[in-house]
PDB file of C-alpha atoms in Angstrom:
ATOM      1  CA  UNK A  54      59.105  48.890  15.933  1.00  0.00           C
ATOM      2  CA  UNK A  55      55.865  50.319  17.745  1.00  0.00           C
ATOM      3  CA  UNK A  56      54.082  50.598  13.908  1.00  0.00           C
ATOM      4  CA  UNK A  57      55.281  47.209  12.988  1.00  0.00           C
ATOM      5  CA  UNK A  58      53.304  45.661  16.547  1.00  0.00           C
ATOM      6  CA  UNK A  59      50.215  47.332  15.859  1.00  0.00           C
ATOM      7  CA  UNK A  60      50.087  46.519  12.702  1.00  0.00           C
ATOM      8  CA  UNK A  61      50.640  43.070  13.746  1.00  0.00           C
ATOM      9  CA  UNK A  62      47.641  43.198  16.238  1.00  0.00           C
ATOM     10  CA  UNK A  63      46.033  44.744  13.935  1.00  0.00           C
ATOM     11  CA  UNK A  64      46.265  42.172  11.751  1.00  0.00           C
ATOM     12  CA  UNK A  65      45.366  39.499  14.080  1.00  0.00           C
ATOM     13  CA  UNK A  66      42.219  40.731  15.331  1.00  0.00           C
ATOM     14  CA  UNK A  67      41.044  40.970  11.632  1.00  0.00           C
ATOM     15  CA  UNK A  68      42.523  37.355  10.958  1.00  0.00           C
ATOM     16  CA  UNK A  69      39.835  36.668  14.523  1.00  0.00           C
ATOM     17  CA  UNK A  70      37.176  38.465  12.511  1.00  0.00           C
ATOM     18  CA  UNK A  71      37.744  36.415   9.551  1.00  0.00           C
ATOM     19  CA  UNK A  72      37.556  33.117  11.402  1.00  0.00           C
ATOM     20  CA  UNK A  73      34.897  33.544  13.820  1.00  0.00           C
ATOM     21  CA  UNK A  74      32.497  35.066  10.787  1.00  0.00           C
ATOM     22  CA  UNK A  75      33.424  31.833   8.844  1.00  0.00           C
ATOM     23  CA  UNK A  76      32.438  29.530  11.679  1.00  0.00           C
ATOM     24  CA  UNK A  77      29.111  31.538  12.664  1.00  0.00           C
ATOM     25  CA  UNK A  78      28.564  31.239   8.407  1.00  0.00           C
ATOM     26  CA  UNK A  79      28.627  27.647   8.514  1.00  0.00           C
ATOM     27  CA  UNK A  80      25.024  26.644   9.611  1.00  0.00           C
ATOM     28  CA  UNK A  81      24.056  24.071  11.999  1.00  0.00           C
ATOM     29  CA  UNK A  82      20.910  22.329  12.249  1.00  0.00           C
ATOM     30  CA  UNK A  83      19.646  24.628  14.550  1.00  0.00           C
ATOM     31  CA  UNK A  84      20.123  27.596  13.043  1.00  0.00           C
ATOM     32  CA  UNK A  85      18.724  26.276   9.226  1.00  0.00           C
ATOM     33  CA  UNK A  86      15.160  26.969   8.650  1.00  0.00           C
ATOM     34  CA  UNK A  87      12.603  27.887  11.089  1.00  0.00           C
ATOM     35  CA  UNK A  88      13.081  26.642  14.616  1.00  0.00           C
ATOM     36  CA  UNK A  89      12.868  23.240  16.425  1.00  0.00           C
ATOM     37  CA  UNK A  90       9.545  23.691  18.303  1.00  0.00           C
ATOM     38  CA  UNK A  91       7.750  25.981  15.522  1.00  0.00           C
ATOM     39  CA  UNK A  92       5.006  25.464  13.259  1.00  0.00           C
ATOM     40  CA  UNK A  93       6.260  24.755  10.086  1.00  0.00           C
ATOM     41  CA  UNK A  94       5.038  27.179   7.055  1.00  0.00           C
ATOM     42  CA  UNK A  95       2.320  25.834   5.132  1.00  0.00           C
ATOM     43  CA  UNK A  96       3.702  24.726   2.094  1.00  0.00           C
ATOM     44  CA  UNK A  97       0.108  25.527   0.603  1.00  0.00           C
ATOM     45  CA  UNK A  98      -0.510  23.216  -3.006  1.00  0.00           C
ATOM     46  CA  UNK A  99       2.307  21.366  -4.509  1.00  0.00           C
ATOM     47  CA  UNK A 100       2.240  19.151  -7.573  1.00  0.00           C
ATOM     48  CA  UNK A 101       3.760  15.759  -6.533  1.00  0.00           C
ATOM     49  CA  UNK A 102       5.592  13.763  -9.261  1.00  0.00           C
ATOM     50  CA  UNK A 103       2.077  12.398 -10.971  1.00  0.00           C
ATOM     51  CA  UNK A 104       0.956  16.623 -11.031  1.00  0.00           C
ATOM     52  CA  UNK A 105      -1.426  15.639  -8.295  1.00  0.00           C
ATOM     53  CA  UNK A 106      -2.053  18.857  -6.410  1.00  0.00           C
ATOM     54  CA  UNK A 107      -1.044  17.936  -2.573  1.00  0.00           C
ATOM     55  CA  UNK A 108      -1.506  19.807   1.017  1.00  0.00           C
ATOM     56  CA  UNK A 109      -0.024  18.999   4.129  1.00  0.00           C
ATOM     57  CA  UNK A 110      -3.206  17.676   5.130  1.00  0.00           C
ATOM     58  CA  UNK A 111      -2.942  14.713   2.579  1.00  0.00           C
ATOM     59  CA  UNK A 112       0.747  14.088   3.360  1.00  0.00           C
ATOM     60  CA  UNK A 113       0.689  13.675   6.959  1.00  0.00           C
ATOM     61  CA  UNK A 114       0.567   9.718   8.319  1.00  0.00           C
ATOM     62  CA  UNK A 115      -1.047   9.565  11.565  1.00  0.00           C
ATOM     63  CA  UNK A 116       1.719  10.952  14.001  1.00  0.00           C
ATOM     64  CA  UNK A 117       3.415  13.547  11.336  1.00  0.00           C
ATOM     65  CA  UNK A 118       5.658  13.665   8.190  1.00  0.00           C
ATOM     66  CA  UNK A 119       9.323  13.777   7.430  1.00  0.00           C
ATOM     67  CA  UNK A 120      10.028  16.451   5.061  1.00  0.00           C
ATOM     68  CA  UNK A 121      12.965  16.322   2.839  1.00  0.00           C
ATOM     69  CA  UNK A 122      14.287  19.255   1.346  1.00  0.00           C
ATOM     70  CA  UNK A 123      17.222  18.401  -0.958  1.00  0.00           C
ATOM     71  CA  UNK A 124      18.948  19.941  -4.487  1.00  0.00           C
ATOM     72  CA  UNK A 125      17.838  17.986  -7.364  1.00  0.00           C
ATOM     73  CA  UNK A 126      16.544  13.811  -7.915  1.00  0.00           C
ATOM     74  CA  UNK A 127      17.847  15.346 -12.158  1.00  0.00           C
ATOM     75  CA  UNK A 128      21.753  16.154 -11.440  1.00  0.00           C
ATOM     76  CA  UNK A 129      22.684  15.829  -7.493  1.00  0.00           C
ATOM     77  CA  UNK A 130      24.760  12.282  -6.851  1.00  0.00           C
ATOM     78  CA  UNK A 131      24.404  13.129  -3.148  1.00  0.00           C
ATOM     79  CA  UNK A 132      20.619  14.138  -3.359  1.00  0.00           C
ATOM     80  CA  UNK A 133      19.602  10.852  -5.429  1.00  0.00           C
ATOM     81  CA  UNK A 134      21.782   8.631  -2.953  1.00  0.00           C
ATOM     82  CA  UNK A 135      19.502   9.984  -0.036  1.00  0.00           C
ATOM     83  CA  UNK A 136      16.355   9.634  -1.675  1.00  0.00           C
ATOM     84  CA  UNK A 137      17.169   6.114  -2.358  1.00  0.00           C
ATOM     85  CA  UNK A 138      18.200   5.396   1.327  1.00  0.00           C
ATOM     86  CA  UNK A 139      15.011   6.805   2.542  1.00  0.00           C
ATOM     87  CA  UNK A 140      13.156   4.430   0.540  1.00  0.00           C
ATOM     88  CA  UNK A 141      14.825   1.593   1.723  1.00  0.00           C
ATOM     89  CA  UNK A 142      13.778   2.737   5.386  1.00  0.00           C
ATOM     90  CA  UNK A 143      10.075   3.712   4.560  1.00  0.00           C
ATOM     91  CA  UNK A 144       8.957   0.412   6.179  1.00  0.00           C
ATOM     92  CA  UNK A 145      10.339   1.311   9.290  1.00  0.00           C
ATOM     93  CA  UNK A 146       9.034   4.836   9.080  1.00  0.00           C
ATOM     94  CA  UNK A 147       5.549   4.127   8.314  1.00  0.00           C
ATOM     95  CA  UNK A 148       5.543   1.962  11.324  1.00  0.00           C
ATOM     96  CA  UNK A 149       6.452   4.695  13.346  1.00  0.00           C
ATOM     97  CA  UNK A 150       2.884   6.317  12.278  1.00  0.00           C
ATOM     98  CA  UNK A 151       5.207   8.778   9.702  1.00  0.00           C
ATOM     99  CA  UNK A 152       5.070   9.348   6.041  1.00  0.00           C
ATOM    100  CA  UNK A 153       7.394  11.024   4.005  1.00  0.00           C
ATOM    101  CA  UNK A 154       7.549  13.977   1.511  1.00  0.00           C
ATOM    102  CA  UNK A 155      10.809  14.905  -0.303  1.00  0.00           C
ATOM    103  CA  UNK A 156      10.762  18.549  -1.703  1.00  0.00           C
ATOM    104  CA  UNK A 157      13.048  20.114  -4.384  1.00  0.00           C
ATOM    105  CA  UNK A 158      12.733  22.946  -7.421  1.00  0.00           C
ATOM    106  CA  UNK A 159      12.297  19.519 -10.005  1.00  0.00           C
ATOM    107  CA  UNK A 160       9.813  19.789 -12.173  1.00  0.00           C
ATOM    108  CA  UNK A 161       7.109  16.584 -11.680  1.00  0.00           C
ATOM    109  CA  UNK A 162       8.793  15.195 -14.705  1.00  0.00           C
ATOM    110  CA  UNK A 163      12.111  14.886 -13.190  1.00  0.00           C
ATOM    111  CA  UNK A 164      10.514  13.740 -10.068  1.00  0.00           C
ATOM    112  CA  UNK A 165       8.372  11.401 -12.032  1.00  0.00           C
ATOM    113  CA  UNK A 166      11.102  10.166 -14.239  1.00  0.00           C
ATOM    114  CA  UNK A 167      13.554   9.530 -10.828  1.00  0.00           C
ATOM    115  CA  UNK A 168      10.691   7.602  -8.427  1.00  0.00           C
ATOM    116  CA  UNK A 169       9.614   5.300 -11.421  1.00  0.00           C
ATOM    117  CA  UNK A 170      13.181   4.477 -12.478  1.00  0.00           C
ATOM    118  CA  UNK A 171      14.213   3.953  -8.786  1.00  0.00           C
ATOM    119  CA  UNK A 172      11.174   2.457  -7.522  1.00  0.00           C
ATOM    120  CA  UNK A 173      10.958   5.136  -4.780  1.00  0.00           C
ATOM    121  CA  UNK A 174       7.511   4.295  -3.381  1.00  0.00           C
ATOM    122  CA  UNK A 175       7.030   8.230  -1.319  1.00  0.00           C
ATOM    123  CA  UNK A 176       5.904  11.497  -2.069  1.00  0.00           C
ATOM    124  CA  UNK A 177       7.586  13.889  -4.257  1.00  0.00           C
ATOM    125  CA  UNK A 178       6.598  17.436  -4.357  1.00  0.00           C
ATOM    126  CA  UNK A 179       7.922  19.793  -7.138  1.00  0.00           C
ATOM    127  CA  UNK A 180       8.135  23.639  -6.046  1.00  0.00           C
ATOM    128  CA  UNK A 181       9.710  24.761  -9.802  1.00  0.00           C
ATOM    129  CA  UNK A 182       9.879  28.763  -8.580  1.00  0.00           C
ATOM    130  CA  UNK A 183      11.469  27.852  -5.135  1.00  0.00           C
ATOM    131  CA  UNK A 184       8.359  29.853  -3.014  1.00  0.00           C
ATOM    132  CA  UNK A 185       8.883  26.870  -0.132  1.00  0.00           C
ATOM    133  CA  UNK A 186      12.406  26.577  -0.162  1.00  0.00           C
ATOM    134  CA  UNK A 187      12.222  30.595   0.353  1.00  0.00           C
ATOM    135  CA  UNK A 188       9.534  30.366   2.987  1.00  0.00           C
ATOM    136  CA  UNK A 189      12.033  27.880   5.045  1.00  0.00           C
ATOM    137  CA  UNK A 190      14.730  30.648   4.741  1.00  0.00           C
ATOM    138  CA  UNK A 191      16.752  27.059   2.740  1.00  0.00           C
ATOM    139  CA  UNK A 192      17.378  28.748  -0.701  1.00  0.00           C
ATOM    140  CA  UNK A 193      21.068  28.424  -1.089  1.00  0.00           C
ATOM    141  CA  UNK A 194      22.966  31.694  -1.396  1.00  0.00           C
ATOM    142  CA  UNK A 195      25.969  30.546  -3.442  1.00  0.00           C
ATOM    143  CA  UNK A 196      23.993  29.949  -6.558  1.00  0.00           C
ATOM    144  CA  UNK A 197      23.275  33.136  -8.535  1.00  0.00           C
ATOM    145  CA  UNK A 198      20.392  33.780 -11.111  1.00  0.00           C
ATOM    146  CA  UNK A 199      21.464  31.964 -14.111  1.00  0.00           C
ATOM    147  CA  UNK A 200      23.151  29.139 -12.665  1.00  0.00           C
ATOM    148  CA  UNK A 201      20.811  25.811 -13.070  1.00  0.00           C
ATOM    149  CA  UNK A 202      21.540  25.302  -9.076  1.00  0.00           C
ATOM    150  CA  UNK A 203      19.884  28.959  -8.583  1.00  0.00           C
ATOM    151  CA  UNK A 204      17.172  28.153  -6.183  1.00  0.00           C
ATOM    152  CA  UNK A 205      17.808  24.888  -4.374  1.00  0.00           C
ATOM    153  CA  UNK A 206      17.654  24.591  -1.168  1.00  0.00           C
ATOM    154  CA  UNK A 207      20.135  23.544   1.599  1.00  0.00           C
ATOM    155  CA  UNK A 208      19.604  19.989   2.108  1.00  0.00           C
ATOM    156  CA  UNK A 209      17.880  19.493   5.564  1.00  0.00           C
ATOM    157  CA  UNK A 210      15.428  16.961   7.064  1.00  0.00           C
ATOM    158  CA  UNK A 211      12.788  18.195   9.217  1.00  0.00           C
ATOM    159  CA  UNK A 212      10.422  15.769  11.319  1.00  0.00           C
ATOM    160  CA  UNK A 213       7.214  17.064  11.789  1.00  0.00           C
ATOM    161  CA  UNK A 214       4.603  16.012  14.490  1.00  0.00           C
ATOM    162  CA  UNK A 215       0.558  16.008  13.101  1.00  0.00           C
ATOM    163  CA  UNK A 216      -0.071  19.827  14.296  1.00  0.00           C
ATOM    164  CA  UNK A 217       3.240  20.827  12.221  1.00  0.00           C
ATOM    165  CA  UNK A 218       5.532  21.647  14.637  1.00  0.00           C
ATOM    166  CA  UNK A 219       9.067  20.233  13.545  1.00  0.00           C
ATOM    167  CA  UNK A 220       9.953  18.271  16.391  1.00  0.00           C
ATOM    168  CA  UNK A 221      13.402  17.701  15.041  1.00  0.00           C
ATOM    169  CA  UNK A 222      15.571  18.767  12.567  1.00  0.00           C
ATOM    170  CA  UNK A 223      18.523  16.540  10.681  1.00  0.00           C
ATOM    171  CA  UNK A 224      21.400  18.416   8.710  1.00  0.00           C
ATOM    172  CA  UNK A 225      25.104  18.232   7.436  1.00  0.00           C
ATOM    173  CA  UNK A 226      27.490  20.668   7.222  1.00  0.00           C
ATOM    174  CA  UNK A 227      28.344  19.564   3.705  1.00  0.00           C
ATOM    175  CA  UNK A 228      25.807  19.210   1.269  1.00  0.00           C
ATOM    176  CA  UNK A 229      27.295  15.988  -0.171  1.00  0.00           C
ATOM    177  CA  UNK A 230      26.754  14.420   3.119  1.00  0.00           C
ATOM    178  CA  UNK A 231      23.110  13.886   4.358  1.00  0.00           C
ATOM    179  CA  UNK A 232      21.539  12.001   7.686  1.00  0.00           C
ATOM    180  CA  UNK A 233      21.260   7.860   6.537  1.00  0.00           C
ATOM    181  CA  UNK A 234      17.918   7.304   6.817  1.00  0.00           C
ATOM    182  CA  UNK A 235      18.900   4.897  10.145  1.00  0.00           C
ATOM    183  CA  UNK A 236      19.050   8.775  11.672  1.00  0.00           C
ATOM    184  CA  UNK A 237      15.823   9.455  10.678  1.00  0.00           C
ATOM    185  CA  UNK A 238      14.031   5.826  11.796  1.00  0.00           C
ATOM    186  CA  UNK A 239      16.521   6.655  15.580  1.00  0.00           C
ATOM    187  CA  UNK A 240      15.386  10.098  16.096  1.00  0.00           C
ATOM    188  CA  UNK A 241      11.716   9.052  15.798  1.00  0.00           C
ATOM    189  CA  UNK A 242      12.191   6.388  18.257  1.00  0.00           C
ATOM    190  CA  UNK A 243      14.089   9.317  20.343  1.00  0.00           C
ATOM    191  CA  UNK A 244      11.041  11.240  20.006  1.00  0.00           C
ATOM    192  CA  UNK A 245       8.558   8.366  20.531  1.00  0.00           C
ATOM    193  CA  UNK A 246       9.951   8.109  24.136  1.00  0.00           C
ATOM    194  CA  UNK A 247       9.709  11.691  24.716  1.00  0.00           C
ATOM    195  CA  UNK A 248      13.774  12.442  24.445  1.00  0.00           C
TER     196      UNK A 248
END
């Protein structure tokens, strides 16, 4: 009877393992990407949907950027639902002294092709070998080499002041859910009174 209990507890504490590892796997907001309060990475020269060469410098409105990161504007329902949504809200954003950028591994011709069919009147900016989804630490792990998802990133939403430090971070656990762009227009009010 002795064997049978330790094998029991035994059993449990790996069944503990097991669960606590799969809810420190699941990422927050927090822990995605570099940290709220950092510098971003320089994303260095992206082509943009037209294959105009763009910095941060050029992408910036007056009191910072929102930069997108999502899968694909080509294949992802959930991806080319968001993009639309921030569109509708880019009003509001670029009142707030904000622009936005929305990054993926797309070529410009996807990215073209998407923003003139859905009228999507932002930045696009095309990063085809995945070097700034990899400098975020966003490249998705469950995709391997081969797969046509190999390379995206993590869908995440970071809001970045005019010095590049990401003053806030928005996130899902699920990567068919993503922040409404509402989220995006409230946390920049949030941050415009110094919450």
């Amino acid at each position: 009877m002795r064997g049978k209990a330790r094998t029991f507890h035994r059993m449990a504490w790996i069944a503990t393992l097991l669960v606590g590892g799969i809810f420190t796997f699941a990422a927050s907001a927090e822990d995605l990407g570099p940290p709220s309060g950092s510098v971003a990475p320089d994303i260095g020269t992206r082509p943009d949907q037209n294959g105009k060469p763009r910095t941060f410098a050029d992408l910036m409105g007056q009191n910072g950027l929102i930069l997108t990161f999502f899968r694909s504007a080509d294949w992802c329902p959930f991806c080319q639902a968001q993009l639309i949504d921030l569109n509708g809200g880019l009003t509001e954003v670029e009142k707030r002294g904000y622009h936005i950028a929305a990054l993926s591994y797309d070529s410009p011709e996807i990215l073209q092709a998407f923003t003139v069919k859905r009228r999507i009147a932002y930045t696009f900016l095309s990063d085809p070998k995945s070097e700034v989804i990899g400098l975020y630490k966003l490249r998705d792990p469950q995709y391997p080499l081969g797969s046509r998802a190999y390379g995206v990133p993590r869908p995440i939403t970071f809001i970045l002041n005019h010095d590049r430090v990401i003053k806030s971070k928005l996130y899902e656990e699920s990567y068919r859910d993503r922040p409404p762009v509402t989220a995006v227009i409230s946390k920049l009010d949030e941050l415009a009174e110094g919450n």
